[in-house]
């Protein structure tokens, strides 16, 4: 390309990069606000749902076969949404790195460097600032509920 065409291309790339960076900053701010607002309610909900799942299992599946999937689904949806946020955050980081930034001019390389630094911090949704809501958290909840259930169930059998 001639110099004039390259300057036009670089200007368009810069405009696109700045737009992407601004959108990403808005998304990060929105997610932080949402996480701050729902942080404590998510923690309360998770603890309540874990207790509910344990109680439903203790009640016997033949009596609670409708409640158990519904309660599990509530926990799973929150964890799925949290996992989706983490996955999208990682995808943004990988996309920025794979954008062939080495072919950009110095100005655009600096913008990409700032974007890389901003995207390195993985976004996440938390419950009470203690647990990151993702599939790992879901499996921890399932493990904890089952452990609690087996302990209480064996204790209840011994006392009867």
Backbone as a chain_set.jsonl record, in Angstrom:
{"seq": "XXXXXXXXXXXXXXXXXXXXXXXXXXXXXXXXXXXXXXXXXXXXXXXXXXXXXXXXXXXXXXXXXXXXXXXXXXXXXXXXXXXXXXXXXXXXXXXXXXXXXXXXXXXXXXXXXXXXXXXXXXXXXXXXXXXXXXXXXXXXXXXXXXXXXXXXXXXXXXXX", "coords": {"N": [[0.836, -1.192, 0.0], [0.362, 2.304, -0.605], [1.658, 5.226, 1.127], [-0.393, 7.047, 1.849], [-2.723, 5.441, 1.746], [-2.063, 3.579, 3.706], [-2.04, 5.258, 5.952], [-4.76, 5.92, 6.08], [-5.852, 3.389, 6.572], [-4.655, 2.803, 9.044], [-5.802, 4.844, 10.578], [-8.502, 4.084, 10.547], [-8.29, 1.595, 11.831], [-7.348, 2.465, 14.334], [-9.576, 3.947, 15.152], [-11.472, 1.874, 15.369], [-10.231, 0.288, 17.343], [-10.211, 2.029, 19.557], [-12.96, 2.305, 19.922], [-13.662, -0.347, 20.596], [-12.173, -0.585, 22.957], [-13.448, 1.309, 24.584], [-16.028, 0.213, 24.743], [-15.438, -2.191, 26.049], [-14.529, -1.183, 28.481], [-16.912, -0.059, 29.453], [-18.429, -2.404, 29.754], [-16.943, -3.749, 31.713], [-17.244, -1.955, 33.855], [-20.049, -2.051, 34.169], [-20.386, -4.777, 34.847], [-18.954, -4.836, 37.25], [-20.549, -3.106, 38.813], [-22.951, -4.578, 38.858], [-22.066, -6.909, 40.129], [-21.266, -5.838, 42.605], [-23.754, -4.981, 43.553], [-25.348, -7.324, 43.642], [-23.876, -9.042, 45.177], [-24.043, -9.799, 48.018], [-26.797, -10.732, 48.106], [-26.526, -12.903, 46.292], [-24.797, -14.596, 47.723], [-26.369, -15.21, 49.976], [-28.477, -16.479, 48.683], [-27.165, -18.712, 47.58], [-26.316, -20.117, 49.886], [-28.815, -20.608, 51.047], [-30.022, -22.163, 49.03], [-28.319, -24.363, 49.039], [-28.834, -25.413, 51.574], [-31.533, -25.972, 51.174], [-31.377, -27.936, 49.15], [-30.088, -30.0, 50.56], [-31.999, -30.518, 52.567], [-34.112, -31.34, 50.958], [-33.06, -33.695, 49.872], [-32.808, -35.174, 52.23], [-35.457, -35.469, 52.796], [-36.207, -37.46, 51.142], [-36.071, -38.755, 47.909], [-38.293, -39.788, 46.631], [-40.327, -38.267, 47.638], [-39.615, -35.68, 47.066], [-38.977, -35.333, 44.382], [-39.635, -33.453, 42.45], [-38.829, -30.99, 43.468], [-36.025, -31.105, 43.862], [-34.638, -31.111, 41.258], [-35.444, -28.546, 40.403], [-34.391, -26.798, 42.36], [-31.659, -27.401, 42.098], [-31.32, -26.535, 39.471], [-31.616, -23.768, 39.757], [-29.268, -23.066, 41.143], [-27.398, -24.0, 39.307], [-27.884, -22.37, 37.054], [-27.038, -19.802, 37.88], [-24.323, -20.338, 38.242], [-23.663, -21.091, 35.648], [-24.046, -18.68, 34.246], [-22.071, -17.129, 35.497], [-19.806, -18.61, 34.693], [-19.957, -18.192, 31.963], [-19.367, -15.461, 31.818], [-16.681, -15.49, 32.665], [-15.576, -17.066, 30.596], [-16.083, -15.421, 28.36], [-14.502, -13.237, 29.018], [-11.922, -14.332, 28.907], [-11.918, -14.992, 26.2], [-11.961, -12.455, 25.015], [-9.459, -11.467, 25.78], [-7.783, -13.308, 24.421], [-8.543, -12.756, 21.787], [-7.697, -10.121, 21.454], [-4.945, -10.463, 21.669], [-4.504, -12.07, 19.445], [-4.904, -10.446, 17.243], [-3.164, -9.737, 15.252], [-1.473, -7.642, 15.913], [1.16, -6.998, 15.647], [1.513, -6.064, 13.11], [0.564, -3.526, 13.103], [0.775, 0.1, 13.229], [2.935, 2.169, 15.329], [1.372, 3.773, 17.091], [-1.117, 2.424, 17.16], [-0.224, -0.001, 18.137], [0.411, 0.704, 20.743], [-2.137, 1.231, 21.73], [-3.247, -1.328, 21.564], [-1.598, -2.609, 23.394], [-2.418, -1.384, 25.801], [-5.045, -2.332, 25.778], [-4.544, -5.075, 26.044], [-3.437, -5.126, 28.615], [-5.66, -4.288, 30.084], [-7.44, -6.361, 29.576], [-6.314, -8.548, 30.763], [-7.021, -9.039, 33.381], [-9.187, -11.269, 34.569], [-12.648, -11.248, 34.228], [-15.31, -11.714, 36.577], [-18.133, -13.147, 38.296], [-19.269, -12.967, 41.577], [-20.195, -14.578, 44.671], [-20.944, -13.155, 47.496], [-18.361, -12.167, 47.613], [-16.74, -14.27, 48.143], [-16.903, -16.699, 46.764], [-16.321, -17.573, 43.444], [-18.641, -17.554, 40.962], [-18.947, -20.205, 39.058], [-18.417, -23.195, 37.052], [-16.775, -24.758, 38.637], [-17.422, -23.883, 41.185], [-20.067, -24.759, 41.235], [-19.7, -27.549, 41.249], [-18.421, -27.779, 43.7], [-20.461, -27.029, 45.421], [-22.301, -29.096, 44.935], [-20.775, -31.27, 45.861], [-20.471, -30.522, 48.573], [-23.148, -30.428, 49.454], [-23.88, -33.101, 49.061], [-22.076, -34.383, 50.805], [-22.886, -33.291, 53.264], [-25.501, -34.246, 53.296], [-25.081, -37.091, 53.353], [-23.777, -37.331, 55.807], [-25.68, -36.302, 57.659], [-27.794, -38.029, 57.082], [-26.791, -40.559, 57.842], [-26.432, -40.042, 60.546], [-29.048, -39.566, 61.352], [-30.155, -42.104, 60.924], [-28.825, -43.616, 62.83], [-29.824, -42.574, 65.194], [-32.44, -43.304, 65.103]], "CA": [[0.0, 0.0, 0.0], [1.109, 3.562, -0.544], [1.65, 5.858, 2.453], [-1.713, 7.635, 2.091], [-3.642, 4.335, 2.034], [-1.689, 3.046, 5.022], [-2.513, 6.201, 6.971], [-6.22, 5.765, 6.185], [-6.1, 2.1, 7.224], [-4.274, 2.957, 10.454], [-6.811, 5.691, 11.228], [-9.701, 3.258, 10.748], [-7.946, 0.61, 12.859], [-7.313, 3.195, 15.598], [-10.961, 4.26, 15.513], [-12.088, 0.624, 15.815], [-9.619, -0.119, 18.614], [-10.697, 2.925, 20.611], [-14.362, 1.934, 20.153], [-13.66, -1.622, 21.326], [-11.67, -0.329, 24.3], [-14.497, 2.003, 25.329], [-17.091, -0.764, 25.024], [-14.937, -3.111, 27.073], [-14.514, -0.454, 29.758], [-18.31, 0.023, 29.913], [-18.837, -3.741, 30.191], [-16.258, -4.003, 32.986], [-17.911, -1.12, 34.857], [-21.39, -2.611, 34.389], [-20.25, -6.034, 35.585], [-18.554, -4.498, 38.624], [-21.736, -2.582, 39.494], [-23.879, -5.697, 39.072], [-21.482, -7.781, 41.147], [-21.36, -5.135, 43.89], [-25.153, -4.909, 43.979], [-25.907, -8.653, 43.905], [-22.885, -9.827, 45.884], [-24.605, -10.391, 49.246], [-27.95, -11.579, 47.794], [-26.068, -14.162, 45.703], [-24.262, -15.443, 48.794], [-27.518, -15.691, 50.754], [-29.209, -17.43, 47.836], [-26.399, -19.956, 47.471], [-26.398, -20.833, 51.165], [-30.207, -21.066, 51.186], [-30.269, -23.257, 48.087], [-27.572, -25.54, 49.508], [-29.622, -25.962, 52.686], [-32.756, -26.541, 50.589], [-31.037, -29.198, 48.483], [-29.821, -30.996, 51.593], [-33.288, -30.862, 53.177], [-34.891, -32.103, 49.979], [-32.502, -35.045, 49.811], [-33.16, -35.854, 53.475], [-36.888, -35.773, 52.722], [-36.396, -38.633, 50.295], [-36.319, -38.373, 46.519], [-39.661, -40.151, 46.229], [-41.21, -37.188, 48.095], [-39.149, -34.358, 46.619], [-38.375, -35.465, 43.053], [-39.879, -32.238, 41.667], [-38.11, -29.851, 44.048], [-34.573, -31.236, 43.742], [-34.134, -30.555, 39.989], [-35.706, -27.107, 40.348], [-33.405, -26.13, 43.221], [-30.362, -27.568, 41.455], [-31.327, -25.687, 38.282], [-31.374, -22.39, 40.184], [-27.84, -22.941, 41.438], [-26.664, -24.232, 38.063], [-28.019, -21.212, 36.158], [-26.142, -18.747, 38.367], [-22.954, -20.756, 37.955], [-23.509, -21.045, 34.188], [-23.883, -17.271, 33.875], [-20.738, -16.745, 35.953], [-18.827, -19.267, 33.826], [-20.023, -17.504, 30.672], [-18.621, -14.201, 31.967], [-15.255, -15.84, 32.688], [-15.209, -17.516, 29.249], [-16.075, -14.254, 27.475], [-13.342, -12.436, 29.4], [-10.745, -15.005, 28.348], [-12.01, -14.875, 24.74], [-11.567, -11.091, 24.653], [-8.0, -11.401, 25.921], [-7.179, -14.07, 23.331], [-8.813, -12.054, 20.531], [-6.814, -8.947, 21.386], [-3.582, -10.927, 21.409], [-4.443, -12.692, 18.121], [-5.38, -9.495, 16.226], [-2.035, -9.388, 14.38], [-1.061, -6.31, 16.34], [2.542, -6.742, 15.233], [1.47, -5.39, 11.813], [0.024, -2.173, 13.292], [1.763, 1.167, 13.445], [3.304, 2.326, 16.75], [0.229, 4.304, 17.854], [-2.103, 1.351, 17.358], [0.401, -1.001, 19.012], [0.263, 1.191, 22.117], [-3.543, 1.026, 22.106], [-3.419, -2.769, 21.79], [-0.913, -2.911, 24.655], [-3.331, -0.976, 26.878], [-6.161, -3.28, 25.758], [-4.052, -6.328, 26.612], [-3.312, -4.948, 30.062], [-7.013, -4.221, 30.645], [-8.153, -7.631, 29.435], [-5.62, -9.62, 31.488], [-7.746, -9.326, 34.621], [-10.373, -12.032, 34.206], [-13.892, -10.787, 34.844], [-16.012, -12.808, 37.254], [-19.277, -12.841, 39.145], [-19.009, -13.64, 42.846], [-21.252, -14.69, 45.683], [-20.405, -12.703, 48.779], [-16.91, -11.948, 47.432], [-16.031, -15.443, 48.641], [-16.893, -17.767, 45.773], [-16.54, -17.194, 42.053], [-19.732, -18.384, 40.447], [-18.578, -20.888, 37.825], [-18.696, -24.628, 37.154], [-16.031, -25.28, 39.786], [-18.26, -23.573, 42.349], [-21.222, -25.662, 41.17], [-19.276, -28.877, 41.703], [-18.154, -27.672, 45.143], [-21.768, -27.03, 46.09], [-22.838, -30.462, 44.845], [-19.985, -32.09, 46.786], [-20.804, -30.137, 49.949], [-24.526, -30.86, 49.739], [-23.898, -34.556, 49.194], [-21.372, -34.735, 52.048], [-23.773, -32.939, 54.372], [-26.62, -35.187, 53.253], [-24.687, -38.426, 53.826], [-23.489, -37.234, 57.241], [-26.952, -36.172, 58.386], [-28.6, -39.235, 56.869], [-26.265, -41.632, 58.692], [-26.707, -39.645, 61.93], [-30.485, -39.774, 61.579], [-30.387, -43.553, 60.983], [-28.307, -44.129, 64.089], [-30.671, -42.139, 66.302], [-33.762, -43.939, 65.009]], "C": [[0.877, 1.25, 0.0], [0.899, 4.206, 0.825], [0.277, 6.433, 2.809], [-2.739, 6.557, 2.471], [-3.349, 3.737, 3.4], [-2.161, 3.962, 6.145], [-4.018, 6.097, 7.171], [-6.566, 4.465, 6.916], [-5.789, 2.205, 8.719], [-5.274, 3.816, 11.215], [-8.083, 4.898, 11.505], [-9.468, 2.21, 11.835], [-7.955, 1.28, 14.231], [-8.726, 3.496, 16.081], [-11.684, 3.007, 16.048], [-11.551, 0.171, 17.163], [-10.118, 0.731, 19.776], [-12.154, 2.593, 20.947], [-14.454, 0.644, 20.965], [-13.218, -1.407, 22.768], [-12.727, 0.36, 25.159], [-15.639, 1.059, 25.684], [-16.678, -1.727, 26.126], [-14.934, -2.442, 28.442], [-15.931, -0.326, 30.318], [-18.802, -1.321, 30.437], [-18.217, -4.07, 31.546], [-16.933, -3.219, 34.103], [-19.294, -1.673, 35.19], [-21.311, -3.895, 35.209], [-19.852, -5.786, 37.031], [-19.749, -3.977, 39.413], [-22.733, -3.689, 39.805], [-23.362, -6.595, 40.181], [-21.547, -7.132, 42.522], [-22.785, -5.162, 44.434], [-25.69, -6.278, 44.405], [-24.981, -9.557, 44.701], [-23.473, -10.551, 47.102], [-25.855, -11.223, 48.943], [-27.561, -12.904, 47.148], [-25.532, -15.113, 46.759], [-25.393, -16.037, 49.624], [-28.291, -16.738, 49.967], [-28.474, -18.758, 47.746], [-26.47, -20.772, 48.755], [-27.807, -21.406, 51.35], [-30.495, -22.242, 50.268], [-29.504, -24.518, 48.48], [-28.308, -26.213, 50.656], [-30.88, -26.627, 52.152], [-32.468, -27.869, 49.899], [-30.79, -30.309, 49.497], [-31.125, -31.46, 52.231], [-34.144, -31.69, 52.225], [-34.373, -33.526, 49.85], [-32.845, -35.838, 51.065], [-34.642, -36.24, 53.486], [-37.198, -36.981, 51.86], [-36.768, -38.202, 48.884], [-37.729, -38.726, 46.059], [-40.658, -39.074, 46.637], [-40.846, -35.828, 47.49], [-38.562, -34.379, 45.208], [-38.638, -34.263, 42.152], [-39.046, -31.053, 42.171], [-36.603, -29.918, 43.796], [-34.064, -30.695, 42.396], [-34.33, -29.033, 39.883], [-34.669, -26.338, 41.157], [-32.016, -26.217, 42.604], [-30.245, -26.656, 40.235], [-31.068, -24.226, 38.637], [-29.893, -22.144, 40.455], [-27.04, -23.044, 40.136], [-26.74, -23.032, 37.123], [-27.1, -20.073, 36.587], [-24.686, -19.09, 38.045], [-22.675, -20.731, 36.45], [-23.279, -19.608, 33.71], [-22.487, -16.78, 34.288], [-19.645, -17.344, 35.087], [-18.801, -18.605, 32.452], [-19.261, -16.181, 30.707], [-17.118, -14.478, 31.946], [-14.79, -16.233, 31.286], [-15.125, -16.343, 28.273], [-14.864, -13.376, 27.759], [-12.062, -13.031, 28.816], [-10.746, -14.884, 26.821], [-11.594, -13.486, 24.268], [-10.042, -10.958, 24.717], [-7.308, -12.112, 24.761], [-7.377, -13.374, 21.983], [-7.909, -10.841, 20.376], [-5.391, -9.398, 21.042], [-3.439, -11.462, 19.986], [-4.807, -11.737, 16.985], [-4.296, -9.056, 15.248], [-1.541, -7.97, 14.649], [0.365, -5.972, 15.919], [2.619, -6.044, 13.873], [0.965, -3.954, 11.914], [1.155, -1.156, 13.373], [1.975, 1.346, 14.952], [2.131, 2.814, 17.596], [-0.775, 3.209, 18.172], [-1.534, 0.226, 18.221], [0.265, -0.589, 20.474], [-1.168, 0.994, 22.605], [-3.792, -0.449, 22.412], [-2.742, -3.187, 23.09], [-1.789, -2.546, 25.854], [-4.519, -1.938, 26.947], [-5.749, -4.618, 26.36], [-3.94, -6.241, 28.13], [-4.688, -4.934, 30.719], [-7.709, -5.572, 30.607], [-7.489, -8.777, 30.195], [-6.317, -9.978, 32.792], [-9.064, -9.996, 34.246], [-11.585, -11.506, 34.966], [-14.588, -11.976, 35.485], [-17.192, -12.26, 38.039], [-19.069, -13.63, 40.426], [-20.265, -13.709, 43.699], [-20.612, -14.321, 47.012], [-18.92, -12.432, 48.753], [-16.094, -13.13, 47.932], [-15.888, -16.507, 47.565], [-17.148, -17.185, 44.387], [-17.591, -18.136, 41.499], [-19.33, -18.925, 39.075], [-18.84, -22.383, 38.018], [-17.931, -25.281, 38.306], [-16.822, -25.059, 41.068], [-19.47, -24.512, 42.392], [-20.847, -27.053, 41.678], [-18.951, -28.874, 43.194], [-19.453, -27.7, 45.929], [-22.363, -28.421, 46.078], [-22.106, -31.371, 45.816], [-20.353, -31.8, 48.235], [-22.192, -30.601, 50.344], [-24.559, -32.364, 49.934], [-23.194, -35.006, 50.467], [-22.243, -34.449, 53.265], [-24.933, -33.921, 54.451], [-26.214, -36.548, 53.814], [-24.391, -38.415, 55.319], [-24.783, -37.175, 58.048], [-27.807, -37.427, 58.26], [-28.107, -40.382, 57.756], [-26.501, -41.32, 60.175], [-28.167, -39.899, 62.272], [-30.805, -41.263, 61.7], [-29.96, -44.128, 62.329], [-29.21, -43.751, 65.262], [-32.051, -42.792, 66.257], [-33.694, -45.346, 65.383]], "O": [[1.985, 1.249, 0.535], [0.045, 3.764, 1.593], [-0.164, 6.316, 3.953], [-3.524, 6.739, 3.402], [-4.264, 3.424, 4.162], [-2.632, 3.486, 7.178], [-4.502, 6.176, 8.3], [-7.456, 4.438, 7.767], [-6.57, 1.749, 9.555], [-5.562, 3.541, 12.38], [-8.675, 5.025, 12.577], [-10.346, 1.964, 12.662], [-8.505, 0.731, 15.185], [-9.041, 3.328, 17.259], [-12.407, 3.07, 17.043], [-12.31, -0.275, 18.024], [-10.412, 0.21, 20.853], [-12.54, 2.599, 22.115], [-15.236, 0.556, 21.912], [-13.805, -1.968, 23.694], [-12.881, 0.03, 26.335], [-16.159, 1.1, 26.799], [-17.464, -2.041, 27.02], [-15.295, -3.061, 29.443], [-16.133, -0.467, 31.524], [-19.509, -1.377, 31.443], [-18.89, -4.609, 32.425], [-17.17, -3.76, 35.184], [-19.668, -1.754, 36.361], [-22.078, -4.08, 36.154], [-20.354, -6.451, 37.937], [-19.943, -4.366, 40.565], [-23.297, -3.73, 40.898], [-24.116, -6.998, 41.068], [-21.851, -7.805, 43.507], [-22.996, -5.344, 45.633], [-26.401, -6.386, 45.405], [-25.284, -10.737, 44.88], [-23.401, -11.777, 47.194], [-25.977, -12.328, 49.471], [-28.19, -13.927, 47.418], [-25.789, -16.315, 46.696], [-25.379, -17.227, 49.938], [-28.709, -17.758, 50.516], [-29.096, -19.817, 47.827], [-26.663, -21.987, 48.71], [-27.965, -22.556, 51.761], [-31.138, -23.209, 50.677], [-29.997, -25.627, 48.273], [-28.398, -27.44, 50.707], [-31.261, -27.706, 52.606], [-33.23, -28.823, 50.048], [-31.24, -31.438, 49.303], [-31.336, -32.659, 52.417], [-34.819, -32.629, 52.645], [-35.161, -34.465, 49.731], [-33.138, -37.031, 50.987], [-35.027, -37.226, 54.115], [-38.327, -37.471, 51.852], [-37.668, -37.385, 48.689], [-38.295, -38.049, 45.201], [-41.732, -38.977, 46.041], [-41.688, -34.934, 47.417], [-37.735, -33.531, 44.873], [-37.919, -34.075, 41.171], [-38.613, -30.214, 41.382], [-35.974, -28.891, 43.543], [-33.136, -29.886, 42.39], [-33.48, -28.327, 39.339], [-34.13, -25.336, 40.687], [-31.278, -25.232, 42.584], [-29.188, -26.071, 39.995], [-30.378, -23.522, 37.9], [-29.338, -21.128, 40.038], [-26.118, -22.264, 39.902], [-25.754, -22.709, 36.461], [-26.453, -19.449, 35.747], [-23.916, -18.226, 37.625], [-21.57, -20.388, 36.03], [-22.416, -19.358, 32.868], [-21.81, -16.099, 33.518], [-18.662, -16.672, 34.775], [-17.738, -18.472, 31.847], [-18.588, -15.821, 29.74], [-16.368, -13.768, 31.276], [-13.735, -15.789, 30.835], [-14.207, -16.276, 27.456], [-14.265, -12.829, 26.833], [-11.218, -12.304, 28.291], [-9.692, -14.693, 26.215], [-10.944, -13.355, 23.231], [-9.42, -10.401, 23.812], [-6.358, -11.583, 24.184], [-6.485, -13.397, 21.135], [-7.413, -10.568, 19.283], [-4.72, -8.777, 20.218], [-2.376, -11.328, 19.38], [-5.002, -12.19, 15.857], [-4.492, -8.102, 14.495], [-1.237, -7.211, 13.729], [0.734, -4.801, 15.843], [3.661, -5.495, 13.517], [0.94, -3.239, 10.912], [2.321, -1.502, 13.559], [1.267, 0.738, 15.755], [1.92, 2.318, 18.702], [-1.229, 3.079, 19.309], [-2.276, -0.428, 18.954], [0.031, -1.431, 21.342], [-1.388, 0.632, 23.761], [-4.461, -0.785, 23.389], [-3.266, -4.036, 23.811], [-1.888, -3.314, 26.811], [-4.953, -2.317, 28.035], [-6.517, -5.228, 27.104], [-4.308, -7.176, 28.841], [-4.866, -5.505, 31.795], [-8.484, -5.896, 31.507], [-8.048, -9.871, 30.263], [-6.21, -11.113, 33.256], [-9.95, -9.361, 33.672], [-11.551, -11.341, 36.185], [-14.477, -13.105, 35.007], [-17.241, -11.082, 38.394], [-18.734, -14.814, 40.386], [-21.246, -12.999, 43.474], [-19.835, -15.09, 47.576], [-18.278, -12.466, 49.803], [-14.885, -13.009, 48.126], [-14.843, -17.152, 47.472], [-18.078, -16.404, 44.19], [-17.448, -19.357, 41.561], [-19.365, -18.212, 38.072], [-19.417, -22.789, 39.026], [-18.404, -26.259, 38.885], [-16.884, -25.935, 41.931], [-19.848, -24.998, 43.458], [-21.592, -27.661, 42.447], [-19.184, -29.871, 43.877], [-19.532, -28.327, 46.985], [-22.878, -28.884, 47.096], [-22.736, -32.159, 46.522], [-20.526, -32.721, 49.033], [-22.391, -31.111, 51.447], [-25.195, -32.856, 50.866], [-23.667, -35.921, 51.141], [-22.327, -35.264, 54.184], [-25.304, -34.372, 55.534], [-26.919, -37.103, 54.658], [-24.712, -39.371, 56.025], [-24.952, -37.921, 59.013], [-28.465, -37.837, 59.216], [-28.913, -41.096, 58.353], [-26.743, -42.229, 60.969], [-28.482, -40.389, 63.356], [-31.652, -41.64, 62.509], [-30.623, -44.998, 62.894], [-29.345, -44.519, 66.215], [-32.753, -42.827, 67.268], [-34.711, -46.039, 65.364]]}, "num_chains": 1, "name": "protein.A"}
